[in-house]
Amino acid sequence: MSRTSPAVAGWELMLRIRQQSKARGIAGNKIQKALGVSAAYWSQVTHFRGVLTEEKLHILLDLLEFEPDEQRELRELRQLAKQRGWWNEYSALFDDEQMRFYGLEDGAQRIRSVDSCVIPGLLQTEDYVRALVSSIVSTGRPIEAKQRVRARLQRQRLLDGDEPLELVVIVGQAALMQQVGGPDVQRRQLRHLMDQVEAHPENLDLRVIPFDADGSIASLNAATFHLLDFESPRLPMMGWLETAIYGELTDEPDDVDALDYVFNQLWRAVLDRDESLKLIDSLSNRSA
C-alpha cells in the first residue's frame, strides 16, 4: 500500500465490507443490529463520512466471516483510514465531495486529466492559482483566498517524492492562451509547464489539442474531468467531473467507461510530446 491515503484506505475498507455482506447475504439491518448502531450511523459510514471503531469492526469481521489474513488487512486499512490527511485542514472551505476527491487524488497511482479552458491544478503556478482564486473569492475574504491557494499548492507535491503520482494530461490550446492574471502570469505559467515536463520525465506526460484538431474529436474537449487509478487491484477506476461551480465523483461503471472513452478519443487528436512542448514554447515567446 505504498500509494494510498486515508481516504483511499477508508474507501477500500467499506467496499470490501459491502462486497462481503452481499456475498454472504447479510442485509444492512442485520449489520446495524449486530453493531448496535442506527441506520443513520451505518449510512454515514458506508458513505465514507466516518470510520468504524475498532470494536465494531471486530464484530463485523466475525459476522461477515472474513478469513484471518483478510481480517488483518482490513484492520490495517482501518488504522490508515483513521489518520488525518493534509486536506482535513481545509474542511471549512470545501464541501464533502471536494474533500473526498482530494483524499482520493492523494492516494491515486495514476491520474489522466482533460482540461479545456484552464491549466490543470497540479501544474499551476502560485500566481496563476491566485488569479483563479480571486475570481471566486470576494476581496473581503483574503484569508479564505490565501488558504485556497495554499491548498492547491499542497496538492502539487504528489508529483515528487519516492512514490510520485503518474500524471497524464490533455490540455486544450485555449487553456494555454487564456490570459489568467494577465500576460506576465500567462508567460510564466507556460514556462512552468515546460519546466515541469523536463523535471518529471518519467511520471508526467503533457499533451496539447491544437485549434486545428479534427472538429469531431476536439468538440469532445469541452469539460474538465479526471480518471483516477489506484494501486490496489480491488479498487475500480474513479471519475471526477468538474464544472465552474461543482465537482462530482463517480465509480459507476457506465459513467467511468464514458469518460474513459472520451479521453481515448481525445488522445487521438493530441500533438505528440515534443510538438506539444514546441507549441507551448511558441506561445510563451509570443506573449513576451
Coordinates of N, CA and C in Angstrom, one line a residue, residues 109-241:
Q109 N -2.6 6.2 -7.9 CA -1.3 5.8 -8.6 C -1.2 6.5 -9.9
R110 N -2.3 6.7 -10.6 CA -2.2 7.4 -11.9 C -3.5 8.2 -12.1
I111 N -3.3 9.4 -12.6 CA -4.4 10.2 -13.0 C -4.3 10.7 -14.4
R112 N -5.4 10.5 -15.2 CA -5.5 11.1 -16.5 C -6.5 12.2 -16.5
S113 N -6.1 13.4 -17.0 CA -6.9 14.6 -16.9 C -7.1 15.2 -18.2
V114 N -8.3 15.8 -18.4 CA -8.6 16.7 -19.5 C -9.0 18.0 -19.0
D115 N -8.3 19.1 -19.5 CA -8.6 20.5 -19.1 C -8.7 21.3 -20.4
S116 N -9.8 21.8 -20.7 CA -10.0 22.5 -21.9 C -9.8 24.0 -21.8
C117 N -10.0 24.6 -20.7 CA -10.0 26.1 -20.5 C -9.0 26.6 -19.6
V118 N -8.5 25.8 -18.6 CA -7.5 26.3 -17.7 C -6.4 25.3 -17.6
I119 N -5.3 25.7 -17.1 CA -4.1 24.8 -16.8 C -4.5 23.9 -15.7
P120 N -4.2 22.6 -15.8 CA -4.5 21.7 -14.7 C -4.0 22.1 -13.3
G121 N -4.8 21.9 -12.3 CA -4.4 22.4 -11.0 C -3.1 21.9 -10.5
L122 N -2.7 20.7 -10.8 CA -1.4 20.1 -10.3 C -0.2 20.8 -11.0
L123 N -0.5 21.6 -12.0 CA 0.6 22.2 -12.8 C 0.6 23.7 -12.8
Q124 N -0.2 24.3 -11.9 CA -0.4 25.8 -11.9 C 0.7 26.4 -11.1
T125 N 1.1 27.6 -11.5 CA 2.0 28.4 -10.7 C 1.2 29.1 -9.6
E126 N 1.9 29.6 -8.6 CA 1.2 30.3 -7.5 C 0.5 31.5 -8.0
D127 N 1.1 32.3 -8.9 CA 0.4 33.5 -9.4 C -0.8 33.1 -10.2
Y128 N -0.8 32.0 -10.9 CA -1.9 31.6 -11.7 C -3.0 31.1 -10.8
V129 N -2.7 30.4 -9.7 CA -3.7 29.9 -8.8 C -4.3 31.1 -8.1
R130 N -3.5 32.1 -7.7 CA -4.0 33.3 -7.0 C -5.0 34.0 -7.9
A131 N -4.7 34.2 -9.2 CA -5.6 34.8 -10.1 C -6.9 34.1 -10.3
L132 N -6.9 32.8 -10.4 CA -8.1 32.0 -10.5 C -8.9 32.1 -9.2
V133 N -8.3 32.0 -8.0 CA -9.0 32.1 -6.8 C -9.7 33.4 -6.6
S134 N -9.0 34.5 -7.1 CA -9.6 35.9 -6.9 C -10.9 36.0 -7.6
S135 N -11.1 35.2 -8.6 CA -12.4 35.3 -9.4 C -13.5 34.6 -8.7
I136 N -13.2 33.8 -7.7 CA -14.3 33.1 -7.0 C -14.4 33.4 -5.5
V137 N -13.4 34.2 -5.0 CA -13.5 34.6 -3.6 C -13.5 36.1 -3.6
S138 N -14.4 36.7 -2.8 CA -14.5 38.1 -2.8 C -13.3 38.7 -2.1
T139 N -12.9 40.0 -2.5 CA -11.8 40.6 -1.9 C -11.9 40.9 -0.4
G140 N -13.1 40.7 0.1 CA -13.4 40.9 1.5 C -13.0 39.7 2.4
R141 N -12.5 38.6 1.7 CA -12.2 37.4 2.4 C -10.8 36.9 2.1
P142 N -9.8 37.8 2.4 CA -8.4 37.4 2.0 C -7.9 36.2 2.6
I143 N -8.3 35.9 3.8 CA -7.8 34.6 4.5 C -8.2 33.4 3.7
E144 N -9.5 33.4 3.3 CA -10.0 32.2 2.5 C -9.3 32.1 1.2
A145 N -9.0 33.2 0.5 CA -8.3 33.2 -0.7 C -6.9 32.6 -0.5
K146 N -6.2 33.0 0.5 CA -4.9 32.5 0.8 C -4.9 31.0 1.1
Q147 N -5.9 30.6 1.9 CA -6.0 29.2 2.2 C -6.3 28.3 0.9
R148 N -7.1 28.8 0.0 CA -7.4 28.1 -1.2 C -6.1 28.0 -2.1
V149 N -5.3 29.0 -2.1 CA -4.1 29.0 -2.9 C -3.1 28.0 -2.2
R150 N -3.0 28.0 -0.9 CA -2.1 27.1 -0.2 C -2.6 25.6 -0.4
A151 N -3.9 25.4 -0.4 CA -4.4 24.0 -0.6 C -4.0 23.5 -2.0
R152 N -4.2 24.3 -3.0 CA -3.8 23.8 -4.3 C -2.4 23.6 -4.5
L153 N -1.5 24.4 -3.9 CA -0.1 24.2 -4.0 C 0.3 22.9 -3.2
Q154 N -0.4 22.6 -2.1 CA 0.0 21.4 -1.4 C -0.3 20.1 -2.2
R155 N -1.4 20.2 -3.1 CA -1.7 19.1 -3.9 C -0.5 18.7 -4.9
Q156 N 0.2 19.7 -5.3 CA 1.3 19.5 -6.3 C 2.4 18.7 -5.8
R157 N 2.5 18.5 -4.5 CA 3.6 17.6 -4.0 C 3.5 16.2 -4.5
L158 N 2.3 15.8 -5.0 CA 2.1 14.5 -5.5 C 3.1 14.1 -6.6
L159 N 3.6 15.0 -7.3 CA 4.5 14.7 -8.5 C 5.9 14.4 -8.0
D160 N 6.2 14.6 -6.8 CA 7.6 14.4 -6.3 C 7.6 13.3 -5.2
G161 N 8.7 13.0 -4.7 CA 8.8 12.0 -3.6 C 9.2 10.6 -4.1
D162 N 9.3 9.7 -3.2 CA 9.7 8.3 -3.6 C 8.7 7.6 -4.4
E163 N 7.4 7.9 -4.2 CA 6.3 7.2 -5.0 C 5.5 8.3 -5.7
P164 N 6.1 8.9 -6.7 CA 5.3 10.1 -7.3 C 4.1 9.6 -8.1
L165 N 3.2 10.5 -8.2 CA 2.0 10.2 -9.0 C 2.3 10.2 -10.5
E166 N 1.7 9.3 -11.2 CA 1.8 9.3 -12.7 C 0.7 10.1 -13.2
L167 N 1.0 11.2 -13.9 CA 0.0 12.2 -14.4 C 0.1 12.3 -15.9
V168 N -1.0 12.0 -16.5 CA -1.2 12.2 -18.0 C -2.2 13.2 -18.2
V169 N -1.8 14.3 -18.9 CA -2.7 15.5 -19.1 C -2.9 15.8 -20.5
I170 N -4.2 16.1 -20.8 CA -4.6 16.6 -22.1 C -5.1 18.1 -21.9
V171 N -4.4 19.0 -22.5 CA -4.8 20.4 -22.4 C -5.2 21.0 -23.7
G172 N -6.3 21.7 -23.7 CA -6.7 22.4 -24.9 C -5.8 23.6 -25.2
Q173 N -5.6 24.0 -26.4 CA -4.8 25.2 -26.7 C -5.4 26.4 -26.1
A174 N -6.7 26.5 -26.0 CA -7.3 27.6 -25.4 C -6.9 27.9 -24.0
A175 N -6.6 26.8 -23.2 CA -6.1 26.9 -21.9 C -4.8 27.6 -21.8
L176 N -4.0 27.3 -22.9 CA -2.6 27.9 -22.9 C -2.6 29.3 -23.3
M177 N -3.7 29.8 -24.0 CA -3.7 31.1 -24.5 C -4.5 32.1 -23.6
Q178 N -5.4 31.5 -22.8 CA -6.2 32.3 -21.9 C -5.3 33.1 -20.9
Q179 N -5.4 34.4 -20.9 CA -4.5 35.2 -20.0 C -5.1 35.3 -18.6
V180 N -5.0 34.3 -17.9 CA -5.4 34.3 -16.5 C -4.4 35.1 -15.7
G181 N -4.8 36.2 -15.1 CA -3.9 37.0 -14.4 C -3.1 38.0 -15.3
G182 N -3.3 38.0 -16.6 CA -2.5 38.9 -17.5 C -1.4 38.2 -18.2
P183 N -0.8 38.9 -19.1 CA 0.2 38.3 -20.0 C 1.5 37.8 -19.3
D184 N 1.9 38.5 -18.2 CA 3.1 38.1 -17.5 C 2.9 36.8 -16.7
V185 N 1.7 36.7 -16.1 CA 1.3 35.4 -15.4 C 1.2 34.3 -16.4
Q186 N 0.6 34.6 -17.5 CA 0.4 33.5 -18.5 C 1.8 33.0 -19.0
R187 N 2.7 34.0 -19.3 CA 4.0 33.6 -19.8 C 4.8 32.7 -18.8
R188 N 4.8 33.1 -17.6 CA 5.5 32.4 -16.5 C 4.8 31.0 -16.3
Q189 N 3.5 31.0 -16.5 CA 2.8 29.7 -16.4 C 3.2 28.7 -17.5
L190 N 3.3 29.2 -18.7 CA 3.7 28.4 -19.8 C 5.1 27.8 -19.7
R191 N 6.0 28.7 -19.2 CA 7.4 28.2 -19.0 C 7.4 27.2 -17.8
H192 N 6.6 27.4 -16.9 CA 6.5 26.5 -15.7 C 6.1 25.1 -16.3
L193 N 5.1 25.1 -17.2 CA 4.7 23.8 -17.8 C 5.9 23.1 -18.4
M194 N 6.7 23.8 -19.2 CA 7.8 23.2 -19.8 C 8.9 22.7 -18.8
D195 N 9.0 23.5 -17.7 CA 10.0 23.1 -16.6 C 9.5 21.8 -15.9
Q196 N 8.2 21.7 -15.7 CA 7.6 20.6 -15.0 C 7.8 19.3 -15.8
V197 N 7.6 19.4 -17.1 CA 7.7 18.2 -18.0 C 9.2 17.8 -18.0
E198 N 10.1 18.8 -18.0 CA 11.5 18.4 -18.0 C 11.9 17.8 -16.7
A199 N 11.3 18.3 -15.6 CA 11.7 17.9 -14.3 C 11.1 16.5 -13.9
H200 N 10.0 16.1 -14.6 CA 9.4 14.8 -14.3 C 9.2 14.0 -15.6
P201 N 10.3 13.6 -16.2 CA 10.2 12.9 -17.5 C 9.6 11.5 -17.4
E202 N 9.6 10.9 -16.2 CA 9.1 9.5 -16.0 C 7.6 9.5 -15.6
N203 N 7.1 10.6 -15.0 CA 5.8 10.5 -14.4 C 4.8 11.6 -14.8
L204 N 5.3 12.4 -15.8 CA 4.4 13.5 -16.3 C 4.4 13.5 -17.8
D205 N 3.2 13.3 -18.4 CA 3.1 13.3 -19.9 C 2.0 14.3 -20.2
L206 N 2.4 15.4 -20.8 CA 1.6 16.6 -21.1 C 1.4 16.7 -22.6
R207 N 0.1 16.6 -23.1 CA -0.2 16.7 -24.5 C -1.2 17.8 -24.7
V208 N -1.1 18.5 -25.9 CA -2.0 19.6 -26.3 C -2.8 19.2 -27.4
I209 N -4.1 19.6 -27.4 CA -5.0 19.5 -28.5 C -5.0 20.9 -29.2
P210 N -4.5 21.0 -30.4 CA -4.4 22.3 -31.1 C -5.7 22.7 -31.6
F211 N -5.8 24.0 -32.0 CA -7.0 24.5 -32.5 C -7.4 23.9 -33.9
D212 N -6.4 23.4 -34.6 CA -6.7 22.8 -35.9 C -6.9 21.3 -35.8
A213 N -7.2 20.8 -34.6 CA -7.5 19.3 -34.5 C -8.8 19.1 -35.2
D214 N -9.1 17.9 -35.6 CA -10.3 17.5 -36.2 C -11.5 17.9 -35.3
G215 N -12.4 18.6 -35.9 CA -13.6 19.2 -35.1 C -14.4 18.1 -34.4
S216 N -14.6 17.0 -35.0 CA -15.4 15.9 -34.4 C -14.8 15.4 -33.1
I217 N -13.5 15.4 -33.1 CA -12.8 15.0 -31.9 C -12.6 16.1 -30.9
A218 N -12.1 17.3 -31.4 CA -11.9 18.4 -30.5 C -13.2 18.9 -29.8
S219 N -14.3 18.6 -30.4 CA -15.6 19.1 -29.8 C -15.8 18.3 -28.5
L220 N -15.2 17.2 -28.3 CA -15.3 16.4 -27.1 C -14.6 17.1 -25.9
N221 N -13.6 18.0 -26.3 CA -12.8 18.6 -25.3 C -13.5 19.8 -24.7
A222 N -14.6 19.6 -24.1 CA -15.5 20.7 -23.6 C -15.7 20.7 -22.1
A223 N -15.0 19.8 -21.4 CA -15.2 19.7 -20.0 C -13.8 19.4 -19.3
T224 N -13.9 19.5 -18.0 CA -12.7 19.2 -17.2 C -13.1 17.9 -16.4
F225 N -12.3 16.9 -16.6 CA -12.5 15.6 -15.8 C -11.2 14.9 -15.6
H226 N -11.2 14.0 -14.6 CA -10.0 13.3 -14.2 C -10.4 11.8 -14.0
L227 N -9.6 10.9 -14.4 CA -9.8 9.5 -14.2 C -8.6 9.0 -13.3
L228 N -9.0 8.4 -12.1 CA -8.1 8.1 -11.1 C -8.0 6.5 -11.1
D229 N -6.7 6.0 -11.1 CA -6.4 4.6 -11.0 C -5.6 4.4 -9.7
F230 N -5.9 3.3 -9.0 CA -5.3 3.0 -7.7 C -4.4 1.8 -7.7
E231 N -3.5 1.7 -6.8 CA -2.5 0.6 -6.8 C -3.3 -0.7 -6.4
S232 N -4.2 -0.6 -5.5 CA -4.9 -1.8 -5.1 C -5.8 -2.4 -6.2
P233 N -5.6 -3.6 -6.6 CA -6.4 -4.2 -7.7 C -7.9 -4.4 -7.3
R234 N -8.2 -4.2 -6.0 CA -9.6 -4.3 -5.6 C -10.4 -3.0 -5.8
L235 N -9.7 -1.9 -6.2 CA -10.4 -0.7 -6.3 C -10.7 -0.4 -7.8
P236 N -11.9 0.1 -8.2 CA -12.2 0.4 -9.5 C -11.6 1.8 -9.9
M237 N -11.6 2.1 -11.2 CA -11.3 3.4 -11.6 C -12.4 4.4 -11.1
M238 N -11.9 5.6 -10.7 CA -12.8 6.6 -10.2 C -12.8 7.8 -11.2
G239 N -13.9 8.4 -11.5 CA -14.0 9.6 -12.3 C -14.4 10.8 -11.5
W240 N -13.9 11.9 -11.9 CA -14.2 13.2 -11.3 C -14.5 14.2 -12.4
L241 N -15.8 14.6 -12.5 CA -16.3 15.5 -13.5 C -16.4 16.9 -12.8

